[in-house]
Short mmCIF file of C-alpha atoms in Angstrom, two decimals:
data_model
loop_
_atom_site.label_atom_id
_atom_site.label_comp_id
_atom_site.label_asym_id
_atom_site.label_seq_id
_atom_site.Cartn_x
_atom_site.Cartn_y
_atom_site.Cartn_z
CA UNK O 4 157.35 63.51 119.55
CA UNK O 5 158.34 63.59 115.78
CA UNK O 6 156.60 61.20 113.11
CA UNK O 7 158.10 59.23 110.73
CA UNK O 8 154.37 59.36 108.51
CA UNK O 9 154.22 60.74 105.50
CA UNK O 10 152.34 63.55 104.53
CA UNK O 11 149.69 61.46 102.71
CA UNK O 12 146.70 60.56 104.60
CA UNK O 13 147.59 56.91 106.43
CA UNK O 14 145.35 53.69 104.79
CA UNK O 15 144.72 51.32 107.99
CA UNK O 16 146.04 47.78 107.53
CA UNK O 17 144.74 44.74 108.91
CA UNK O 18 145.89 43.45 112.47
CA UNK O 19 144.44 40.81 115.06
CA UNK O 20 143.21 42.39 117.66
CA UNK O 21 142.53 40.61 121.07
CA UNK O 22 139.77 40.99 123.20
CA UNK O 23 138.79 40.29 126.54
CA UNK O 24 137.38 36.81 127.34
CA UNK O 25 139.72 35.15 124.88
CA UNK O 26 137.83 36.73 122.06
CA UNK O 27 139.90 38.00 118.87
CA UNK O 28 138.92 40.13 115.93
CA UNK O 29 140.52 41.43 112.73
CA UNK O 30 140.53 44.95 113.04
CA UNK O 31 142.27 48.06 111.56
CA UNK O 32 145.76 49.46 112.55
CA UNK O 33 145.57 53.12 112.07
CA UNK O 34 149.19 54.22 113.77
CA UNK O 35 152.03 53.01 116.60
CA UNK O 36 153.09 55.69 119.20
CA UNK O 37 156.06 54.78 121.38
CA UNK O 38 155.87 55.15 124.86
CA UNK O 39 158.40 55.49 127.59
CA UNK O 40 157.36 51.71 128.69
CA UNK O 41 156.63 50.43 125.20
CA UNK O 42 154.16 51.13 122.22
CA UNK O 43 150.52 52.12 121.61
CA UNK O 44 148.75 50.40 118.70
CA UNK O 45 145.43 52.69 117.75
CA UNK O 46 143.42 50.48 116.24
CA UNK O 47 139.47 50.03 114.59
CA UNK O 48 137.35 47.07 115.56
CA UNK O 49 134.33 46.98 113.86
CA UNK O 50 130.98 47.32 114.92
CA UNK O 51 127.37 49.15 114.77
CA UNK O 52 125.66 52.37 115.82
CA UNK O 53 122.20 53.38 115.26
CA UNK O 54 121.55 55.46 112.76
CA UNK O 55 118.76 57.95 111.87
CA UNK O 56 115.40 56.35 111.23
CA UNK O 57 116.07 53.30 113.43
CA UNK O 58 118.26 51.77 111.29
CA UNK O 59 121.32 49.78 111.73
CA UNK O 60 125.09 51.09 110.18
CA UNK O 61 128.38 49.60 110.23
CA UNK O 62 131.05 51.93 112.24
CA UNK O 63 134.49 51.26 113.71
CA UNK O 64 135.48 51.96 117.11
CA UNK O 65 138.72 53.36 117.59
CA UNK O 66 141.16 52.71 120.88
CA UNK O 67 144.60 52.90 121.52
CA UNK O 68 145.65 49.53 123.08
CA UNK O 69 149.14 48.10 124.07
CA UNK O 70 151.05 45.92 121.92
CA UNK O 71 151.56 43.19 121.93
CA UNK O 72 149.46 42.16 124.37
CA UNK O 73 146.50 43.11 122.94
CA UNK O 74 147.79 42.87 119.17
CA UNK O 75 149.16 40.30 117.10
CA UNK O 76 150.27 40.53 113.09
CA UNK O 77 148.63 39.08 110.22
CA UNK O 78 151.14 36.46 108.03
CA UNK O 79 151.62 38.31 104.56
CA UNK O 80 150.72 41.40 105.81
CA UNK O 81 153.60 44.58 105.59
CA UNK O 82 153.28 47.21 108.72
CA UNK O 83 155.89 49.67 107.36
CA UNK O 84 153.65 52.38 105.71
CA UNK O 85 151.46 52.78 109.12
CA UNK O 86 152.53 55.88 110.63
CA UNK O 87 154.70 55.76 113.87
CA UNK O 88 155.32 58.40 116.63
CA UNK O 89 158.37 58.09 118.20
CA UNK O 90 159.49 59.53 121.43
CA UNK O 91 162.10 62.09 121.05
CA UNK O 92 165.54 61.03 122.93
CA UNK O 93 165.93 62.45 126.19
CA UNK O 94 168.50 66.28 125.84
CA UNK O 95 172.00 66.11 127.19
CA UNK O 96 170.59 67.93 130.23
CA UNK O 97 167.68 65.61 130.99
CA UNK O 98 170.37 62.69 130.81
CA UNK O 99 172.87 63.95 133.01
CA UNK O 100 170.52 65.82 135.40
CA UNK O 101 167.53 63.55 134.97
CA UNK O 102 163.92 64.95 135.35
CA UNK O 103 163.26 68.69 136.49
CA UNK O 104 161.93 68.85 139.94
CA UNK O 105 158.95 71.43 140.51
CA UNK O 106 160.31 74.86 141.20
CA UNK O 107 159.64 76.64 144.39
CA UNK O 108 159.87 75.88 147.81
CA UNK O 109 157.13 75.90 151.16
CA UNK O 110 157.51 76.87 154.63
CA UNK O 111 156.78 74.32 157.39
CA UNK O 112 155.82 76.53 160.24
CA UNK O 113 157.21 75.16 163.64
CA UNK O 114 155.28 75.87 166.87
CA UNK O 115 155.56 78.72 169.46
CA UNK O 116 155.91 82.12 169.48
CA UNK O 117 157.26 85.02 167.06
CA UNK O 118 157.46 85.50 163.17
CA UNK O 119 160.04 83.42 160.80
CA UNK O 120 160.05 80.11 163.11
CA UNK O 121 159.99 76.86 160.84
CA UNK O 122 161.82 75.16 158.24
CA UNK O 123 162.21 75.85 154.38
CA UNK O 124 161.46 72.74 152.11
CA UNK O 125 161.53 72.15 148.34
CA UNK O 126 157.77 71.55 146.90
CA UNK O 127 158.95 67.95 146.44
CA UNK O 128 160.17 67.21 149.78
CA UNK O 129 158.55 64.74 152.18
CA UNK O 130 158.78 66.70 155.14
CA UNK O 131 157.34 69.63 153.37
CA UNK O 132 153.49 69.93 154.75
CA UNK O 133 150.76 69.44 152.56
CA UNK O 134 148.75 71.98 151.01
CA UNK O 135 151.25 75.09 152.39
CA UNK O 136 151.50 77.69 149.64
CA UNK O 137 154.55 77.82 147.39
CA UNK O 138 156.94 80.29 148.03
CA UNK O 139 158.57 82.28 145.17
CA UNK O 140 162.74 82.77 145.22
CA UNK O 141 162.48 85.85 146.67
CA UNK O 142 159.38 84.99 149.45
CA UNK O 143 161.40 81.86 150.43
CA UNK O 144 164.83 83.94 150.74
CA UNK O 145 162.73 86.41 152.71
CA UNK O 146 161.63 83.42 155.07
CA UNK O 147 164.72 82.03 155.46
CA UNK O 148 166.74 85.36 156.77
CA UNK O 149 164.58 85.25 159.78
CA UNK O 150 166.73 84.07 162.59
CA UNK O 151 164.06 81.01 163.83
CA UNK O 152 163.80 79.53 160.40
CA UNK O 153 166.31 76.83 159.09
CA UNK O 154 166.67 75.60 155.41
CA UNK O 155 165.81 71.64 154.82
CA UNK O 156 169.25 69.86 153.66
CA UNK O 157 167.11 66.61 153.12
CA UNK O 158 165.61 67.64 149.96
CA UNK O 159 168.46 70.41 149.24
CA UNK O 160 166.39 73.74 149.95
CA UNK O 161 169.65 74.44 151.93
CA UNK O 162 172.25 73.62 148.71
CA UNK O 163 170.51 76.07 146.70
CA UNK O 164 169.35 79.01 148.95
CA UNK O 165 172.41 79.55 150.96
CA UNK O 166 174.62 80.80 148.08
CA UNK O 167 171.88 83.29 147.59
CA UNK O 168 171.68 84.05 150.95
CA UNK O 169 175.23 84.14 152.02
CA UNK O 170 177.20 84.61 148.54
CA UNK O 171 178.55 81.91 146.34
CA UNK O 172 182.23 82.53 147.01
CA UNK O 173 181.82 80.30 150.40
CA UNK O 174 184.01 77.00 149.77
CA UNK O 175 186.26 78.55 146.78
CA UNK O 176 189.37 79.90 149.40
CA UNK O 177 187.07 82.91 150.50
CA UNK O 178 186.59 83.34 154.54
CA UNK O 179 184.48 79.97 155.60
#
């Protein structure tokens, strides 16, 4: 995330803050983050703690809360020196190819007899069983050249193991 702040410490400004059971208070608005499904107000609502020798002290309770549900502006009051987050924009890569999925794959072992019998899934994959250890490049390549086991073209296990396996000239005019 990069901040728009400046390098002086922030002074809070006044903002309504709503509470639960139709209650509102004027509290403190100490920063704004942006979020990917809106913005985060962190703000100070007043209150008391104990202090030492049973007395009583004012103190402010900070929380991040959403806005604007849970915030409202004062009139006549200017926002534009509280600090804001922002979220950086998404790189090339991340908008064409959208989110990263994990990285390594698992082997589903199918039933009967003999080494190398079951199916090779992505981590992410929903036939991929639950709790089976993840399998490195090499360990899953190693599972895969044994005759029983298949590769999983549901999630795409088999799109990006059998160039590895079987060279990446396959398609391009080469023997098919």
């Amino acid at each position: 995330m990069t901040s728009s702040s400046s390098a002086s410490e922030p002074v809070p400004v006044p903002i309504r803050v709503l509470l639960p059971g139709d209650q509102d208070v004027v509290g403190r608005l100490w920063s704004r983050r942006q979020v990917r499904d809106g913005w985060l107000y962190e703000v100070g609502i007043p209150a008391y703690r104990n202090g030492p020798w049973d007395t009583v002290e004012p103190a402010e309770y900070r929380v991040w809360v959403r806005a604007p549900q849970h915030v409202r502006p004062l009139e006549g009051v200017s926002y534009d020196g509280v600090p804001v987050e922002y979220l950086e924009p998404p790189s090339l890569v991340e908008r064409e190819l959208g989110p990263r999925r994990p990285s390594g794959w698992v082997l589903a072992k199918a039933g009967g007899r003999g080494p190398g019998r079951g199916t090779v899934h992505a981590v992410d994959c929903a036939e991929a069983p639950a709790g089976a250890p993840v399998l490195t490049l090499d360990r899953a390549l190693d599972a895969a050249q044994h005759p029983g086991t298949r590769l999983c073209s549901l999630c795409g296990a088999a799109a990006e193991l059998d160039p590895v396996l079987r060279g990446f000239d396959r398609g391009f005019g080469g023997d098919d």
